[in-house]
PDB file of C-alpha atoms and ligand atoms in Angstrom:
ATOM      1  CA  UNK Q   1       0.000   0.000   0.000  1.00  0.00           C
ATOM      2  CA  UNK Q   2       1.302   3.458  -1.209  1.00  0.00           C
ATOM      3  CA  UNK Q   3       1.313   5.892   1.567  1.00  0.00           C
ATOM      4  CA  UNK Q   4       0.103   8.829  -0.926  1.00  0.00           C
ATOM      5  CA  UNK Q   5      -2.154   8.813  -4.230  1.00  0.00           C
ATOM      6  CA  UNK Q   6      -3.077  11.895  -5.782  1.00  0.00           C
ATOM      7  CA  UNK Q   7      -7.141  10.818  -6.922  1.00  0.00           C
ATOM      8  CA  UNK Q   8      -9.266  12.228  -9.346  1.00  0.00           C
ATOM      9  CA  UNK Q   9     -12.798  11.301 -10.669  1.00  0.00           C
ATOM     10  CA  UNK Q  10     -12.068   8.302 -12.822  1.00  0.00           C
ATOM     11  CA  UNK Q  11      -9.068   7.105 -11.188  1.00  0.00           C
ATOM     12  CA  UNK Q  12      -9.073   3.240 -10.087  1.00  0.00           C
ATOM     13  CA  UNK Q  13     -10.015   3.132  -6.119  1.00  0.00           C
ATOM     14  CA  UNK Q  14      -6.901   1.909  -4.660  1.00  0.00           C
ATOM     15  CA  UNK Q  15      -6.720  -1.494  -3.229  1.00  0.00           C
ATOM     16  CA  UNK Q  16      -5.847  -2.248   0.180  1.00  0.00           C
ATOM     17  CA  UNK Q  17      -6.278  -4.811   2.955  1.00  0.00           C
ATOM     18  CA  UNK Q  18      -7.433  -4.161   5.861  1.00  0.00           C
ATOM     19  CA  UNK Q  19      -9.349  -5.157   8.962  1.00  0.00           C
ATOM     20  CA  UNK Q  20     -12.790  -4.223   9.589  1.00  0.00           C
ATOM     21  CA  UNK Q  21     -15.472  -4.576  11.664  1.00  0.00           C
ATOM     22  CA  UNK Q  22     -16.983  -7.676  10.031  1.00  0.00           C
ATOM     23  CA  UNK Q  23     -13.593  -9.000   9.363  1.00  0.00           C
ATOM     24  CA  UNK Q  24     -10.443  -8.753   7.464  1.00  0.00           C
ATOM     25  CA  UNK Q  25     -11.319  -7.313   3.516  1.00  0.00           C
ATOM     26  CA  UNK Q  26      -9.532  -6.753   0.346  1.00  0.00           C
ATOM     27  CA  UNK Q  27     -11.134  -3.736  -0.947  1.00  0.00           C
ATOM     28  CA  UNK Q  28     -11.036  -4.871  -4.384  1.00  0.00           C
ATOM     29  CA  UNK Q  29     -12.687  -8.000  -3.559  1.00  0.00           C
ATOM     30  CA  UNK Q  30     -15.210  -6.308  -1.265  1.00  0.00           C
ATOM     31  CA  UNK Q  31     -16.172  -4.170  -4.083  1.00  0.00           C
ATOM     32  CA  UNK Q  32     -16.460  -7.057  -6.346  1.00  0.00           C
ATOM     33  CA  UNK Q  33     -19.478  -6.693  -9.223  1.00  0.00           C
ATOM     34  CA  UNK Q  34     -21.033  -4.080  -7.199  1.00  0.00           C
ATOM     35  CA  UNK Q  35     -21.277   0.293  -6.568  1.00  0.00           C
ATOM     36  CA  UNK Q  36     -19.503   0.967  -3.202  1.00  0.00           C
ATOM     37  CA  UNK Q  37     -20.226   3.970  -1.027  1.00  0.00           C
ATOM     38  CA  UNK Q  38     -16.980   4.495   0.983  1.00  0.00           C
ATOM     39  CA  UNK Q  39     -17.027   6.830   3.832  1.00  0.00           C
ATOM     40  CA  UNK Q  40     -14.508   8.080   6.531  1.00  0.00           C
ATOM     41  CA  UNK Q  41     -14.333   9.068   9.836  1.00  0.00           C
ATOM     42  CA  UNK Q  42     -11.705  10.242  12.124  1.00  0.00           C
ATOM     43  CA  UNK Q  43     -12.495   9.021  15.205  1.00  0.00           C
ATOM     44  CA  UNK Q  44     -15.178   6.278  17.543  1.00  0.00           C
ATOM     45  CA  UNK Q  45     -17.143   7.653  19.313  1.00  0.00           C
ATOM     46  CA  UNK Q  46     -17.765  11.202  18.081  1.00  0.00           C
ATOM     47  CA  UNK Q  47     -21.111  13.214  17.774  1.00  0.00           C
ATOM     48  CA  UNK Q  48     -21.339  14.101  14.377  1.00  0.00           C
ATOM     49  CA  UNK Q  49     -20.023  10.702  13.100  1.00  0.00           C
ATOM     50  CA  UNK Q  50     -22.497   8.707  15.142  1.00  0.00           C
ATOM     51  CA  UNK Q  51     -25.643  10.576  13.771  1.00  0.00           C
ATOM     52  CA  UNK Q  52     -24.143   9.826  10.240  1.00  0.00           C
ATOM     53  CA  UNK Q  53     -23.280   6.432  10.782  1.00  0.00           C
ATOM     54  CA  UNK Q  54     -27.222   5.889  11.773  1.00  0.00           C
ATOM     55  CA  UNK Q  55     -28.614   7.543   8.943  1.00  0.00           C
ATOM     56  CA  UNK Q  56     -26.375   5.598   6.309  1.00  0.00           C
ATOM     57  CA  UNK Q  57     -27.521   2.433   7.809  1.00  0.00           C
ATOM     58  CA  UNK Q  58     -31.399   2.978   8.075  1.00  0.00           C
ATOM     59  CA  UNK Q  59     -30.638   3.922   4.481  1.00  0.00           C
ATOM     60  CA  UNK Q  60     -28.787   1.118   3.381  1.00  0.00           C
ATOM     61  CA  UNK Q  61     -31.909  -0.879   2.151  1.00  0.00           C
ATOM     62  CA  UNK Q  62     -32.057   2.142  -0.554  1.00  0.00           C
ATOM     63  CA  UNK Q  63     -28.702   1.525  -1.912  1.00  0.00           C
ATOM     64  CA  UNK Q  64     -28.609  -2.308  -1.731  1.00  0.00           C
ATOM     65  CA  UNK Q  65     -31.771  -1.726  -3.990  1.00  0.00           C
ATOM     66  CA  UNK Q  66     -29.381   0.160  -6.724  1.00  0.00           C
ATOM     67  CA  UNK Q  67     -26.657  -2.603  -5.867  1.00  0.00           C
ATOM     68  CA  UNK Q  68     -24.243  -0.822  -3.900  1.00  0.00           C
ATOM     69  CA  UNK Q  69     -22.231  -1.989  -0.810  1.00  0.00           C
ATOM     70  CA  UNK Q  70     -21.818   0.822   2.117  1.00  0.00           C
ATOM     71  CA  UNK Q  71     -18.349   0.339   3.972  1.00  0.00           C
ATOM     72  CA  UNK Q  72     -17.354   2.983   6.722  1.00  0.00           C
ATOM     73  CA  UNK Q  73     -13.440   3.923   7.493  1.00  0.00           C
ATOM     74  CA  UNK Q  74     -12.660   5.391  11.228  1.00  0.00           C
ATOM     75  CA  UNK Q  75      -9.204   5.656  12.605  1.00  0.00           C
ATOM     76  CA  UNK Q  76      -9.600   3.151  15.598  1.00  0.00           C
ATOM     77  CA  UNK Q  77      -9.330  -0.547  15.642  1.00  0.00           C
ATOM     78  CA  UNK Q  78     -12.443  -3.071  15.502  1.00  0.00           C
ATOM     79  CA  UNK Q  79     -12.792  -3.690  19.123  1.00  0.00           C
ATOM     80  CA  UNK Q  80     -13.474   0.273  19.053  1.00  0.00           C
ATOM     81  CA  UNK Q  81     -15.951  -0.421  16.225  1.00  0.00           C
ATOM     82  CA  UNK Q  82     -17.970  -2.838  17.794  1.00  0.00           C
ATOM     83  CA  UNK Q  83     -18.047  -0.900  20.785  1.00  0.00           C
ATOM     84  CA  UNK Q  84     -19.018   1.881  18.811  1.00  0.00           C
ATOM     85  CA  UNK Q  85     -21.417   0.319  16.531  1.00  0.00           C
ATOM     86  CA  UNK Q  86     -23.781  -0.561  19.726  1.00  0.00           C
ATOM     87  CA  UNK Q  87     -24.028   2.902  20.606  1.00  0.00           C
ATOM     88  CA  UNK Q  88     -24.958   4.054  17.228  1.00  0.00           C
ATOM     89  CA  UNK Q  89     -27.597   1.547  17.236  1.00  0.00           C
ATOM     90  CA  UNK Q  90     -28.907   2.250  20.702  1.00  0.00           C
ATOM     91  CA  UNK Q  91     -28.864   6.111  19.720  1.00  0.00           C
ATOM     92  CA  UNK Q  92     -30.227   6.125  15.824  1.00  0.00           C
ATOM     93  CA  UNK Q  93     -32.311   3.505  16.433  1.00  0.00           C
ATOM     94  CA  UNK Q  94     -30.347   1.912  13.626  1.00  0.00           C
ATOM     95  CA  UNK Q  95     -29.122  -2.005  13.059  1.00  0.00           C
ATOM     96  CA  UNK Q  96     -25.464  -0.920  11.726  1.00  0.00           C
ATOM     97  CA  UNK Q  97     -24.600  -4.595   9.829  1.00  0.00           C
ATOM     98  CA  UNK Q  98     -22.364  -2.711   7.371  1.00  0.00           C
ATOM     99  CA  UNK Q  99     -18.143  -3.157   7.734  1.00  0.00           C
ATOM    100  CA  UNK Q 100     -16.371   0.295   9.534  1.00  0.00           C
ATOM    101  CA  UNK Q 101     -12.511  -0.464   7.986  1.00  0.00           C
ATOM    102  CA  UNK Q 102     -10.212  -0.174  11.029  1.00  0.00           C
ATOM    103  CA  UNK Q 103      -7.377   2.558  10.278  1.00  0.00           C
ATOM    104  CA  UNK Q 104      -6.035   3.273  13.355  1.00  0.00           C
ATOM    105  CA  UNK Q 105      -2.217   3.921  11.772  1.00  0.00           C
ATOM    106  CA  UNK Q 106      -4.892   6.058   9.262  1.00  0.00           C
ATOM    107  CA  UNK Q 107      -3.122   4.489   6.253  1.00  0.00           C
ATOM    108  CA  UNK Q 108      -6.270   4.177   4.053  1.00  0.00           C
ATOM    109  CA  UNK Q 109      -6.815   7.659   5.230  1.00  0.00           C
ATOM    110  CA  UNK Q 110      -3.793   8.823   3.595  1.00  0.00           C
ATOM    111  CA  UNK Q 111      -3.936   6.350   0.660  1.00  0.00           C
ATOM    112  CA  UNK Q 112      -6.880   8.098  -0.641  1.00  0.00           C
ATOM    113  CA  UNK Q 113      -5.790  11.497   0.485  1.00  0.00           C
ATOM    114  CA  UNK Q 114      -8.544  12.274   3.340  1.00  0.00           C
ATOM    115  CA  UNK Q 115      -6.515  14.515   5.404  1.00  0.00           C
ATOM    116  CA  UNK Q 116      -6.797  17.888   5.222  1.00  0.00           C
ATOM    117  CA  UNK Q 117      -4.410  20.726   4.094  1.00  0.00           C
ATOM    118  CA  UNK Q 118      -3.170  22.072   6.858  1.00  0.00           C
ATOM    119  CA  UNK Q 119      -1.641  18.364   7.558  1.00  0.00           C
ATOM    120  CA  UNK Q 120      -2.170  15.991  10.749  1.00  0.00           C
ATOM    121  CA  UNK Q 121      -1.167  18.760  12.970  1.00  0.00           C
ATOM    122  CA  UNK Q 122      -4.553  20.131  12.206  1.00  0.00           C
ATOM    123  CA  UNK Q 123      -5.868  18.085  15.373  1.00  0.00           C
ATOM    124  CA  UNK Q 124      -8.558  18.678  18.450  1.00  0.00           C
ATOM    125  CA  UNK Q 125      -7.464  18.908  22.236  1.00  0.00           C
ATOM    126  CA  UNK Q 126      -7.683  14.818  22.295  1.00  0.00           C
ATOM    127  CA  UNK Q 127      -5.372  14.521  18.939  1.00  0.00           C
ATOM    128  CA  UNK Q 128      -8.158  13.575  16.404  1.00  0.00           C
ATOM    129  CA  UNK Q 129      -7.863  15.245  13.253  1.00  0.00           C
ATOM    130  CA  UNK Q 130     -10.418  17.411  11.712  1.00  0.00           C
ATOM    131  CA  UNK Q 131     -10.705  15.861   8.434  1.00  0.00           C
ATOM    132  CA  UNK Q 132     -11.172  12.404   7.422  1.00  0.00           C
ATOM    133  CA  UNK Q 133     -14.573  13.297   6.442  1.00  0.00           C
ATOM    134  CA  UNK Q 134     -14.566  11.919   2.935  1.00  0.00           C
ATOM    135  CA  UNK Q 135     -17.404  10.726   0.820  1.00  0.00           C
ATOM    136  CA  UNK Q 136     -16.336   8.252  -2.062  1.00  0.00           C
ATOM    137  CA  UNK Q 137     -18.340   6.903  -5.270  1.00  0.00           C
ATOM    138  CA  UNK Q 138     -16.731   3.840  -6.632  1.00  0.00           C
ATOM    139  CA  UNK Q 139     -18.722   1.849  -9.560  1.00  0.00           C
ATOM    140  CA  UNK Q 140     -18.259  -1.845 -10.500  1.00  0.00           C
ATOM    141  CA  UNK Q 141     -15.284  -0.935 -12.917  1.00  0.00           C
ATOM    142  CA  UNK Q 142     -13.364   0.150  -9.486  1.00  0.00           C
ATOM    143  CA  UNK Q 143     -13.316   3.719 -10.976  1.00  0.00           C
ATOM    144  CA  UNK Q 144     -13.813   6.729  -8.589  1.00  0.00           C
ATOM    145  CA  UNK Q 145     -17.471   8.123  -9.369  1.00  0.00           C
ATOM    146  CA  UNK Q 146     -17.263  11.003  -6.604  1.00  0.00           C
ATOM    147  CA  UNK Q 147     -15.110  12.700  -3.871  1.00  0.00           C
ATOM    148  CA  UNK Q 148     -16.593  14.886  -1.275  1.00  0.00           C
ATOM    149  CA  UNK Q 149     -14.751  16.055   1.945  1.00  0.00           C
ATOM    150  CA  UNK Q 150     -16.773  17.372   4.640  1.00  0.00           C
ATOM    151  CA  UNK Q 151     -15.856  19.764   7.570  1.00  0.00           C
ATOM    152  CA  UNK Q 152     -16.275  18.490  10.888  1.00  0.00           C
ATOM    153  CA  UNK Q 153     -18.904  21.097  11.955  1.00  0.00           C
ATOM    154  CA  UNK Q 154     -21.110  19.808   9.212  1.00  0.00           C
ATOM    155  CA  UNK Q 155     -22.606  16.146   8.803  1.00  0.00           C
ATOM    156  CA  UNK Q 156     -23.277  14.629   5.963  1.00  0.00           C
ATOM    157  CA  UNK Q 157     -26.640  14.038   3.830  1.00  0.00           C
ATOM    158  CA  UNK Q 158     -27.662  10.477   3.339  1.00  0.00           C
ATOM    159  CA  UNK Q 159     -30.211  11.714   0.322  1.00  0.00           C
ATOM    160  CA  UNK Q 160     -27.826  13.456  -1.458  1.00  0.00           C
ATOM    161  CA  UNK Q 161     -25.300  10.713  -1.754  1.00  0.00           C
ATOM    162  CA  UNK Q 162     -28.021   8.083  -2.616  1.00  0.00           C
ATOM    163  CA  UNK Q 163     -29.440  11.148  -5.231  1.00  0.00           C
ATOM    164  CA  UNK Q 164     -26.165  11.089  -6.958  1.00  0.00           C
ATOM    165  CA  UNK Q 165     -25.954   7.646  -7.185  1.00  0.00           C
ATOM    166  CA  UNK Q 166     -29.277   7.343  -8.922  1.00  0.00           C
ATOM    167  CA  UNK Q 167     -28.429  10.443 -11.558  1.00  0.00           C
ATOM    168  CA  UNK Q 168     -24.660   8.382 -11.953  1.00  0.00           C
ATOM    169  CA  UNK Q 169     -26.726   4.746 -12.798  1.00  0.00           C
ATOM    170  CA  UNK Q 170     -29.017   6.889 -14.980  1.00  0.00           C
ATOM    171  CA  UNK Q 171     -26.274   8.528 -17.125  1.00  0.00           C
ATOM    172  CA  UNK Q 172     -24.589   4.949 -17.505  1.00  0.00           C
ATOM    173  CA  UNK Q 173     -27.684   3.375 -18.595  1.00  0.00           C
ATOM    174  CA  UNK Q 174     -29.282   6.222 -20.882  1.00  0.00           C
ATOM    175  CA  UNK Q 175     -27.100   9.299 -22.824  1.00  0.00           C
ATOM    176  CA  UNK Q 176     -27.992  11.889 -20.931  1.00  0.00           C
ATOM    177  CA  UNK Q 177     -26.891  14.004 -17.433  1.00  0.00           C
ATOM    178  CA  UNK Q 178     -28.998  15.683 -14.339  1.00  0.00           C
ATOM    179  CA  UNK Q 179     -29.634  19.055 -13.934  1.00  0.00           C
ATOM    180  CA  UNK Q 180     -29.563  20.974 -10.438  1.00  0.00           C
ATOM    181  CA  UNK Q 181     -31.478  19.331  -8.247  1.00  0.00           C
ATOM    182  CA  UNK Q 182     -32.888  16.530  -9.756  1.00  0.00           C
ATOM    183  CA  UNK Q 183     -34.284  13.422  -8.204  1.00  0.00           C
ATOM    184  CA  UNK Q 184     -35.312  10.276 -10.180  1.00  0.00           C
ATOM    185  CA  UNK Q 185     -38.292  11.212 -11.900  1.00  0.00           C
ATOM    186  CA  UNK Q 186     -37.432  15.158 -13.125  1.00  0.00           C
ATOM    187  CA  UNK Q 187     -36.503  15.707 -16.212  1.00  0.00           C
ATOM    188  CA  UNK Q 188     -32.858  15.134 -17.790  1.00  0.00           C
ATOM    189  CA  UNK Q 189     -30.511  16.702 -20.057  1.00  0.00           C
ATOM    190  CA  UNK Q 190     -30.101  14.744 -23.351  1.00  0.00           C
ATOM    191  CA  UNK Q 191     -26.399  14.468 -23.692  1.00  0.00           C
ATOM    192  CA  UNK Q 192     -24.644  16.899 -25.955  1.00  0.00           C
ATOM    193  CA  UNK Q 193     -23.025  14.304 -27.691  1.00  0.00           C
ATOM    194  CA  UNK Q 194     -26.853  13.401 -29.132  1.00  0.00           C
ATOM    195  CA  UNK Q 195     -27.752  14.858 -32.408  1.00  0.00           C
ATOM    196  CA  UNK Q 196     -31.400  16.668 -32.527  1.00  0.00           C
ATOM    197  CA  UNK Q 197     -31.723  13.229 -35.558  1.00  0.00           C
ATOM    198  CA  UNK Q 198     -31.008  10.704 -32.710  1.00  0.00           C
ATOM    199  CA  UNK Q 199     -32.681  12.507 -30.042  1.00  0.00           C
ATOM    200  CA  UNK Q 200     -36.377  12.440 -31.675  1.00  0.00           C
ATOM    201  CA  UNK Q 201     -35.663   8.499 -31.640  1.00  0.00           C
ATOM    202  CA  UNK Q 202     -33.963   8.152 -28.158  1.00  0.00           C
ATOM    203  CA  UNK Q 203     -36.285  10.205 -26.530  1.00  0.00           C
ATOM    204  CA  UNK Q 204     -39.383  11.345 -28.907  1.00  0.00           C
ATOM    205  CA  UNK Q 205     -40.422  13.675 -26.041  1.00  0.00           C
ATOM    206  CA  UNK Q 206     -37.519  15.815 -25.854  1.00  0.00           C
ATOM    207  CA  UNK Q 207     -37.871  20.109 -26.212  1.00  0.00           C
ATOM    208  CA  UNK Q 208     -34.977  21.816 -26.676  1.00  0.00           C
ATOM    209  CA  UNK Q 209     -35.030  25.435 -24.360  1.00  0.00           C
ATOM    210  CA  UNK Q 210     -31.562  26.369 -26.361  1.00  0.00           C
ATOM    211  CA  UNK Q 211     -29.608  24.585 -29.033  1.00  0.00           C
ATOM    212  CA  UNK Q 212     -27.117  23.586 -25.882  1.00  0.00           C
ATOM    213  CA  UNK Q 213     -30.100  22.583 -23.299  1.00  0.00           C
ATOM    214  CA  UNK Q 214     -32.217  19.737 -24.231  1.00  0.00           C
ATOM    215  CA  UNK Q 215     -34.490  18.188 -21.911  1.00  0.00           C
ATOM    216  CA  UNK Q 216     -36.951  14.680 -21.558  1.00  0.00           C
ATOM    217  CA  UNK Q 217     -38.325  12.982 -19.526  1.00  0.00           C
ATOM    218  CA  UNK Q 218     -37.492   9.592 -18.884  1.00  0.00           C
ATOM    219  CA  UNK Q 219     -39.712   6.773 -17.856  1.00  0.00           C
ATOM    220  CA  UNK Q 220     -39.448   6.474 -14.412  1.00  0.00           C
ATOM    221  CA  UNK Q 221     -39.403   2.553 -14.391  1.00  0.00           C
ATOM    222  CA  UNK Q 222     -36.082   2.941 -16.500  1.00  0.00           C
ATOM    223  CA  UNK Q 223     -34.238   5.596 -14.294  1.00  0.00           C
ATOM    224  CA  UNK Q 224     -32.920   3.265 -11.837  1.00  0.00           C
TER     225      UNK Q 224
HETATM  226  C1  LIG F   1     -17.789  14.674  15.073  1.00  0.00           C
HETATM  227  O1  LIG F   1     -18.508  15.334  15.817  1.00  0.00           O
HETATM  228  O2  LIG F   1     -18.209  13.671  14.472  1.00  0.00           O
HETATM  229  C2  LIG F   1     -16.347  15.080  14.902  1.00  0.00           C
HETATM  230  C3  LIG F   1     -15.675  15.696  15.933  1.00  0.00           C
HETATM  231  C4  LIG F   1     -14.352  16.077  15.780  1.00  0.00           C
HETATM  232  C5  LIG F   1     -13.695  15.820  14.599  1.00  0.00           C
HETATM  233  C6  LIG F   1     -14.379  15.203  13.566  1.00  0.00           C
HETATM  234  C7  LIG F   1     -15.704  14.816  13.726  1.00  0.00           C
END
């Protein structure tokens, strides 16, 4: 394992090993056939963290529906996991069955570049660094989908990652992108690289507003 990757949509997720949780993984064979929603913490036991780690798993039916895995990361070891993992549950009401990646040495951390610009030095009165807050998409190819970095002071939205998802599934499976805001059902953007000739057979309802913004609709039963 490389102790530094500079990542970029589209680059391969980097493998690693690692214990977890549930377990020892190989990331590349945990992410197998399937989407994988990988997200990081810096430390057990913190506020923020443990409302977030609730809300992904009362959400995780959702994206097992769309076929993607959910795997936390958190800089502590699995005994600290487990231990963890009962409080969530007790506090979110939630039944956490998902693997939290042990990174205690915060190697994965580093490996895909979670820690903040100011450095580690950037750290509370207990040592736990600020960032560490990522939000990957990875698809089935292993390729990065989406990067997000949140601040501690600000936890993350379930719906939003599960909305991009569903607008990333619908671009592979139809030509065409997602305006601002859109949730399954809304209207798309037929894909520049469709001619006005193909459009009227791809998608016989589309209107185009200017010669660069096309829009459809799609039938909902096909947008997931
Ligand atoms: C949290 O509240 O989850 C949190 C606290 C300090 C650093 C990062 C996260």
């Amino acid at each position: 394992m490389s102790e530094k990757a500079t990542l970029r949509l589209g680059s391969t997720a980097p493998d690693f090993e690692s214990e977890t949780s549930n377990g020892k993984i190989s990331f590349h064979d945990f992410i197998g056939d399937s989407w994988v929603v990988l997200f990081s913490h810096p430390d057990d036991f913190t506020p923020v963290c443990t409302t977030e780690l609730g809300a992904f798993a009362k959400l995780e039916p959702e994206f097992s529906k769309r076929g993607v895995k959910l795997i936390g990361l958190s800089a502590n070891g699995t005994e600290s996991h487990k231990a963890w993992i009962k409080d969530i549950d007790e506090i979110t009401g939630s039944k956490l069955t998902f693997p939290i990646i042990a990174d205690p040495e915060r190697k994965v951390a580093h490996l895909y570049d979670m820690i903040d610009y100011q450095d580690a030095s950037n750290v509370d009165d207990k040592g736990v660094q600020f960032t560490i807050r990522s939000v990957f998409i990875i698809d089935p190819n292993k390729k990065i989908r989406l990067i997000l970095a949140y601040p501690a002071s600000t936890g993350r939205n379930t719906a939003e990652v599960l909305r991009v998802v569903d607008s990333l599934q619908t671009g592979d499976k139809h030509r065409i992108t997602t305006p601002i805001n859109w949730v399954p059902g809304d209207d798309v953007i037929v894909h520049p690289s469709v001619s006005n000739e193909e459009a009227k057979t791809l998608f016989p309802k589309f209107r185009i507003i200017k010669p660069y913004l096309r829009l459809t609709p799609l039938d909902v039963s096909e947008q997931k």
